[in-house]
CSV table of C-alpha atoms and ligand atoms in Angstrom, one decimal:
chain,number,residue,atom,x,y,z
T,1,MET,CA,1.2,64.4,-37.7
T,2,LYS,CA,0.0,60.8,-38.4
T,3,LYS,CA,2.8,58.3,-38.9
T,4,HIS,CA,1.1,55.0,-39.5
T,5,LEU,CA,-1.0,55.1,-42.6
T,6,LEU,CA,-2.9,52.7,-44.8
T,7,PHE,CA,-4.1,53.4,-48.4
T,8,LEU,CA,-7.2,51.5,-49.5
T,9,GLY,CA,-9.0,51.6,-52.8
T,10,PRO,CA,-9.5,49.7,-56.1
T,11,PRO,CA,-6.7,49.0,-58.5
T,12,GLY,CA,-5.6,52.1,-60.3
T,13,ALA,CA,-7.1,54.5,-57.7
T,14,GLY,CA,-3.6,55.9,-57.2
T,15,LYS,CA,-2.6,54.2,-53.9
T,16,GLY,CA,0.9,53.6,-55.1
T,17,THR,CA,1.3,57.1,-56.7
T,18,GLN,CA,0.1,58.9,-53.5
T,19,ALA,CA,1.9,56.6,-51.1
T,20,ALA,CA,5.2,57.2,-52.9
T,21,LEU,CA,4.8,61.0,-52.7
T,22,ILE,CA,3.8,61.1,-49.1
T,23,SER,CA,6.4,58.6,-47.9
T,24,GLU,CA,9.2,60.5,-49.7
T,25,VAL,CA,8.4,63.9,-48.2
T,26,ASN,CA,8.2,62.4,-44.7
T,27,SER,CA,10.9,59.7,-45.0
T,28,TYR,CA,8.3,57.0,-44.2
T,29,LEU,CA,8.6,53.4,-45.2
T,30,HIS,CA,6.5,52.7,-48.3
T,31,LEU,CA,5.4,49.1,-48.1
T,32,SER,CA,3.7,48.1,-51.3
T,33,THR,CA,3.0,44.4,-51.4
T,34,GLY,CA,2.3,44.7,-55.2
T,35,GLU,CA,5.7,46.4,-55.8
T,36,LEU,CA,7.6,43.8,-53.6
T,37,LEU,CA,5.9,40.9,-55.4
T,38,ARG,CA,6.8,42.5,-58.8
T,39,GLN,CA,10.4,42.8,-57.7
T,40,GLU,CA,10.4,39.1,-56.8
T,41,ILE,CA,9.1,38.3,-60.3
T,42,ASP,CA,11.7,40.5,-62.0
T,43,SER,CA,14.5,38.9,-60.0
T,44,ASN,CA,13.1,35.4,-60.9
T,45,THR,CA,13.3,34.2,-57.3
T,46,ASN,CA,11.4,31.1,-56.2
T,47,LEU,CA,8.7,33.3,-54.7
T,48,GLY,CA,8.5,35.3,-58.0
T,49,LYS,CA,8.0,32.1,-60.0
T,50,GLN,CA,5.2,31.1,-57.6
T,51,VAL,CA,3.3,34.3,-57.9
T,52,LYS,CA,3.9,35.4,-61.5
T,53,ASP,CA,0.9,33.7,-63.1
T,54,ILE,CA,-1.4,34.6,-60.2
T,55,ILE,CA,-0.6,38.3,-60.6
T,56,ASN,CA,-0.8,38.3,-64.3
T,57,LYS,CA,-4.3,36.8,-64.0
T,58,GLY,CA,-5.3,39.5,-61.5
T,59,GLU,CA,-5.9,37.1,-58.7
T,60,LEU,CA,-4.8,37.5,-55.1
T,61,VAL,CA,-1.5,35.9,-54.0
T,62,SER,CA,-1.9,33.7,-50.9
T,63,ASP,CA,-2.3,35.4,-47.5
T,64,GLN,CA,0.6,33.4,-46.1
T,65,LEU,CA,3.1,34.5,-48.8
T,66,VAL,CA,2.0,38.2,-48.5
T,67,LEU,CA,2.2,38.0,-44.7
T,68,GLU,CA,5.8,36.7,-44.9
T,69,ILE,CA,6.7,39.7,-47.1
T,70,VAL,CA,5.0,42.1,-44.7
T,71,LYS,CA,6.8,40.7,-41.7
T,72,LYS,CA,10.2,40.8,-43.4
T,73,ASN,CA,9.7,44.5,-44.2
T,74,LEU,CA,7.9,46.0,-41.3
T,75,ASN,CA,9.7,46.3,-38.0
T,76,LYS,CA,9.9,48.8,-35.2
T,77,ASP,CA,12.8,50.5,-36.8
T,78,ASN,CA,11.1,53.2,-38.9
T,79,ASN,CA,10.2,56.9,-39.0
T,80,GLY,CA,6.6,56.0,-40.0
T,81,TRP,CA,5.1,53.8,-42.6
T,82,ILE,CA,2.5,53.6,-45.4
T,83,LEU,CA,0.8,50.3,-46.2
T,84,ASP,CA,-0.2,50.3,-49.9
T,85,GLY,CA,-2.2,47.4,-51.2
T,86,TYR,CA,-2.2,45.5,-47.9
T,87,PRO,CA,-4.4,44.3,-46.3
T,88,ARG,CA,-6.7,43.2,-49.2
T,89,ASN,CA,-9.1,40.9,-47.3
T,90,LEU,CA,-10.3,40.3,-43.7
T,91,SER,CA,-7.9,37.5,-43.1
T,92,GLN,CA,-5.0,39.9,-44.0
T,93,VAL,CA,-6.6,42.5,-41.6
T,94,ASN,CA,-6.3,40.0,-38.7
T,95,SER,CA,-2.7,39.1,-39.5
T,96,LEU,CA,-1.9,42.8,-39.8
T,97,ASN,CA,-3.4,43.5,-36.4
T,98,ASP,CA,-1.1,40.9,-34.9
T,99,VAL,CA,2.0,42.3,-36.7
T,100,LEU,CA,1.2,45.8,-35.5
T,101,MET,CA,0.6,44.7,-31.9
T,102,ASN,CA,4.0,43.0,-31.9
T,103,ILE,CA,5.7,46.2,-33.0
T,104,SER,CA,3.5,48.4,-30.8
T,105,GLN,CA,2.6,50.7,-33.7
T,106,PRO,CA,-1.1,50.9,-34.2
T,107,LEU,CA,-2.7,52.1,-37.4
T,108,GLU,CA,-3.6,55.8,-37.1
T,109,ILE,CA,-5.5,56.6,-40.3
T,110,VAL,CA,-6.9,54.8,-43.4
T,111,PHE,CA,-7.3,56.8,-46.6
T,112,TYR,CA,-10.0,55.3,-48.8
T,113,LEU,CA,-9.2,56.5,-52.4
T,114,ASP,CA,-12.6,56.4,-54.2
T,115,ILE,CA,-12.8,56.5,-58.0
T,116,PRO,CA,-15.4,55.5,-60.6
T,117,ASP,CA,-14.7,52.2,-62.4
T,118,GLU,CA,-14.6,53.9,-65.9
T,119,VAL,CA,-11.8,56.2,-64.8
T,120,LEU,CA,-9.7,53.5,-63.2
T,121,ILE,CA,-10.1,51.2,-66.2
T,122,GLN,CA,-8.9,54.0,-68.5
T,123,ARG,CA,-5.9,54.8,-66.2
T,124,LEU,CA,-4.8,51.2,-66.1
T,125,LEU,CA,-5.2,50.6,-69.8
T,126,MET,CA,-3.0,53.7,-70.4
T,127,ARG,CA,-0.3,52.5,-68.0
T,128,GLY,CA,-0.2,49.1,-69.8
T,129,ARG,CA,1.6,47.0,-67.1
T,130,LYS,CA,1.5,43.3,-67.8
T,131,ASP,CA,-1.6,42.9,-65.6
T,132,ASP,CA,-3.2,46.0,-67.1
T,133,ASN,CA,-5.2,44.4,-69.9
T,134,GLU,CA,-9.0,44.4,-70.1
T,135,GLU,CA,-9.6,40.9,-68.9
T,136,THR,CA,-7.2,41.1,-66.0
T,137,ILE,CA,-8.6,44.4,-64.9
T,138,LYS,CA,-12.1,42.9,-64.9
T,139,THR,CA,-10.8,40.1,-62.6
T,140,ARG,CA,-9.0,42.5,-60.3
T,141,LEU,CA,-12.1,44.7,-59.9
T,142,LYS,CA,-14.3,41.7,-59.2
T,143,ILE,CA,-11.9,40.5,-56.5
T,144,TYR,CA,-11.6,44.0,-55.1
T,145,LYS,CA,-15.3,44.3,-54.7
T,146,ALA,CA,-15.8,40.9,-53.1
T,147,ASN,CA,-12.7,40.8,-50.8
T,148,THR,CA,-11.3,44.3,-50.2
T,149,GLU,CA,-14.4,46.6,-50.3
T,150,PRO,CA,-15.7,45.2,-47.0
T,151,LEU,CA,-12.6,46.6,-45.3
T,152,ILE,CA,-14.0,50.1,-45.8
T,153,GLU,CA,-16.8,49.4,-43.4
T,154,TYR,CA,-14.4,47.7,-41.0
T,155,TYR,CA,-12.1,50.7,-40.7
T,156,LYS,CA,-15.1,53.1,-40.7
T,157,ASN,CA,-16.4,51.3,-37.6
T,158,LEU,CA,-13.0,51.8,-36.0
T,159,SER,CA,-13.3,55.6,-36.8
T,160,LEU,CA,-10.0,55.3,-38.8
T,161,LEU,CA,-11.4,56.0,-42.3
T,162,GLU,CA,-10.8,59.2,-44.2
T,163,TYR,CA,-12.6,59.5,-47.6
T,164,ILE,CA,-10.6,60.9,-50.5
T,165,ASN,CA,-12.0,61.6,-54.0
T,166,ALA,CA,-9.2,60.1,-56.1
T,167,ASP,CA,-10.7,61.3,-59.4
T,168,GLY,CA,-8.6,64.5,-59.7
T,169,ASP,CA,-5.1,65.5,-60.4
T,170,VAL,CA,-2.2,64.0,-58.4
T,171,LYS,CA,-1.2,67.2,-56.6
T,172,THR,CA,-4.7,68.1,-55.5
T,173,ILE,CA,-5.2,64.7,-54.0
T,174,SER,CA,-1.8,64.7,-52.2
T,175,THR,CA,-2.6,68.1,-50.7
T,176,GLU,CA,-5.8,66.8,-49.3
T,177,ILE,CA,-4.1,63.7,-47.9
T,178,LYS,CA,-1.4,65.9,-46.2
T,179,GLN,CA,-4.1,68.1,-44.7
T,180,LYS,CA,-5.9,65.2,-43.2
T,181,MET,CA,-2.6,63.7,-41.8
T,182,ALA,CA,-1.7,66.9,-39.9
E,1,B4P,P1,-0.9,46.7,-56.7
E,1,B4P,O1,0.6,46.8,-57.0
E,1,B4P,O2,-1.3,47.0,-55.3
E,1,B4P,O3,-1.6,47.5,-57.8
E,1,B4P,P2,-2.8,48.4,-58.1
E,1,B4P,O4,-3.9,48.1,-57.1
E,1,B4P,O5,-3.2,48.3,-59.5
E,1,B4P,O6,-2.3,49.9,-58.0
E,1,B4P,P3,-2.6,51.4,-57.4
E,1,B4P,O7,-3.9,51.7,-56.8
E,1,B4P,O8,-1.4,51.5,-56.4
E,1,B4P,O9,-2.5,52.3,-58.6
E,1,B4P,P4,-1.3,53.3,-59.1
E,1,B4P,O10,-1.0,54.3,-58.1
E,1,B4P,O11,-0.2,52.4,-59.6
E,1,B4P,O12,-1.3,45.2,-57.0
E,1,B4P,C1,-1.0,44.4,-58.1
E,1,B4P,C2,-1.2,42.9,-57.9
E,1,B4P,O13,-0.4,42.3,-56.9
E,1,B4P,C3,-2.6,42.5,-57.4
E,1,B4P,O14,-3.6,42.4,-58.5
E,1,B4P,C4,-2.4,41.1,-56.7
E,1,B4P,O15,-2.3,40.1,-57.7
E,1,B4P,C5,-1.0,41.3,-56.1
E,1,B4P,N1,-1.1,41.8,-54.7
E,1,B4P,C6,-0.7,43.0,-54.2
E,1,B4P,N2,-0.9,43.0,-52.9
E,1,B4P,C7,-1.5,41.9,-52.5
E,1,B4P,C8,-2.1,41.4,-51.3
E,1,B4P,N3,-2.0,42.1,-50.1
E,1,B4P,N4,-2.6,40.2,-51.2
E,1,B4P,C9,-2.7,39.4,-52.3
E,1,B4P,N5,-2.2,39.8,-53.5
E,1,B4P,C10,-1.6,41.0,-53.6
E,1,B4P,O16,-2.0,54.0,-60.3
E,1,B4P,C11,-2.4,53.4,-61.5
E,1,B4P,C12,-2.2,54.3,-62.7
E,1,B4P,O17,-2.9,55.5,-62.6
E,1,B4P,C13,-0.7,54.7,-62.9
E,1,B4P,O18,-0.4,54.7,-64.2
E,1,B4P,C14,-0.6,56.2,-62.4
E,1,B4P,O19,0.3,56.9,-63.0
E,1,B4P,C15,-2.0,56.7,-62.7
E,1,B4P,N6,-2.5,57.7,-61.8
E,1,B4P,C16,-2.4,57.7,-60.4
E,1,B4P,N7,-3.0,58.7,-59.9
E,1,B4P,C17,-3.5,59.5,-60.9
E,1,B4P,C18,-4.3,60.7,-61.0
E,1,B4P,N8,-4.7,61.4,-59.9
E,1,B4P,N9,-4.7,61.1,-62.2
E,1,B4P,C19,-4.4,60.4,-63.3
E,1,B4P,N10,-3.6,59.2,-63.3
E,1,B4P,C20,-3.2,58.8,-62.1
């Protein structure tokens, strides 16, 4: 059973939804940089104040800030982990490689959750989080395609990539992920 997982895909593909399900069943650490950043905003910390406008505009928070969050939350002491929403560009990939080398826990599998733009736009508009309005979604998608999409090829070349059709119901998708983890 694979213990060190990464979920990759556009905003609204269901990375957070699937990572929560799989991590709960296996008692893995679920490391969502988006969720951790939102907690900082809700608690009105200095970090939260710095990132609030950036997130609400749909832009990426600085690599340095996100790396600090990852380092604080990811250590050797775990039963397995799922990275959700990190890394989001090639510089974050390089930092992640260093972090994982330090804890001697290499990435074992990358799930690429693929979904058509029209479906994800509808999902996000229905959810209606602060950064789920039409203008912000457009920015998030543009940034995803420019910065994050190249990671698909990167992990494919390392033979770590598993393709998941994320345009289906939650249970069917999680069953497919579980089968591929086994
Ligand atoms: P994230 O929190 O990562 O948000 P996301 O990409 O929109 O969400 P995800 O794909 O997890 O979708 P979800 O399961 O929630 O990022 C938010 C922001 O934080 C970024 O824009 C950026 O500013 C910042 N950030 C985060 N990480 C960063 C990093 N590494 N570097 C820099 N900045 C960073 O699903 C979406 C909706 O669809 C939900 O309502 C869900 O219920 C629904 N859904 C899920 N699966 C479904 C299914 N199968 N069928 C129908 N609906 C489904």
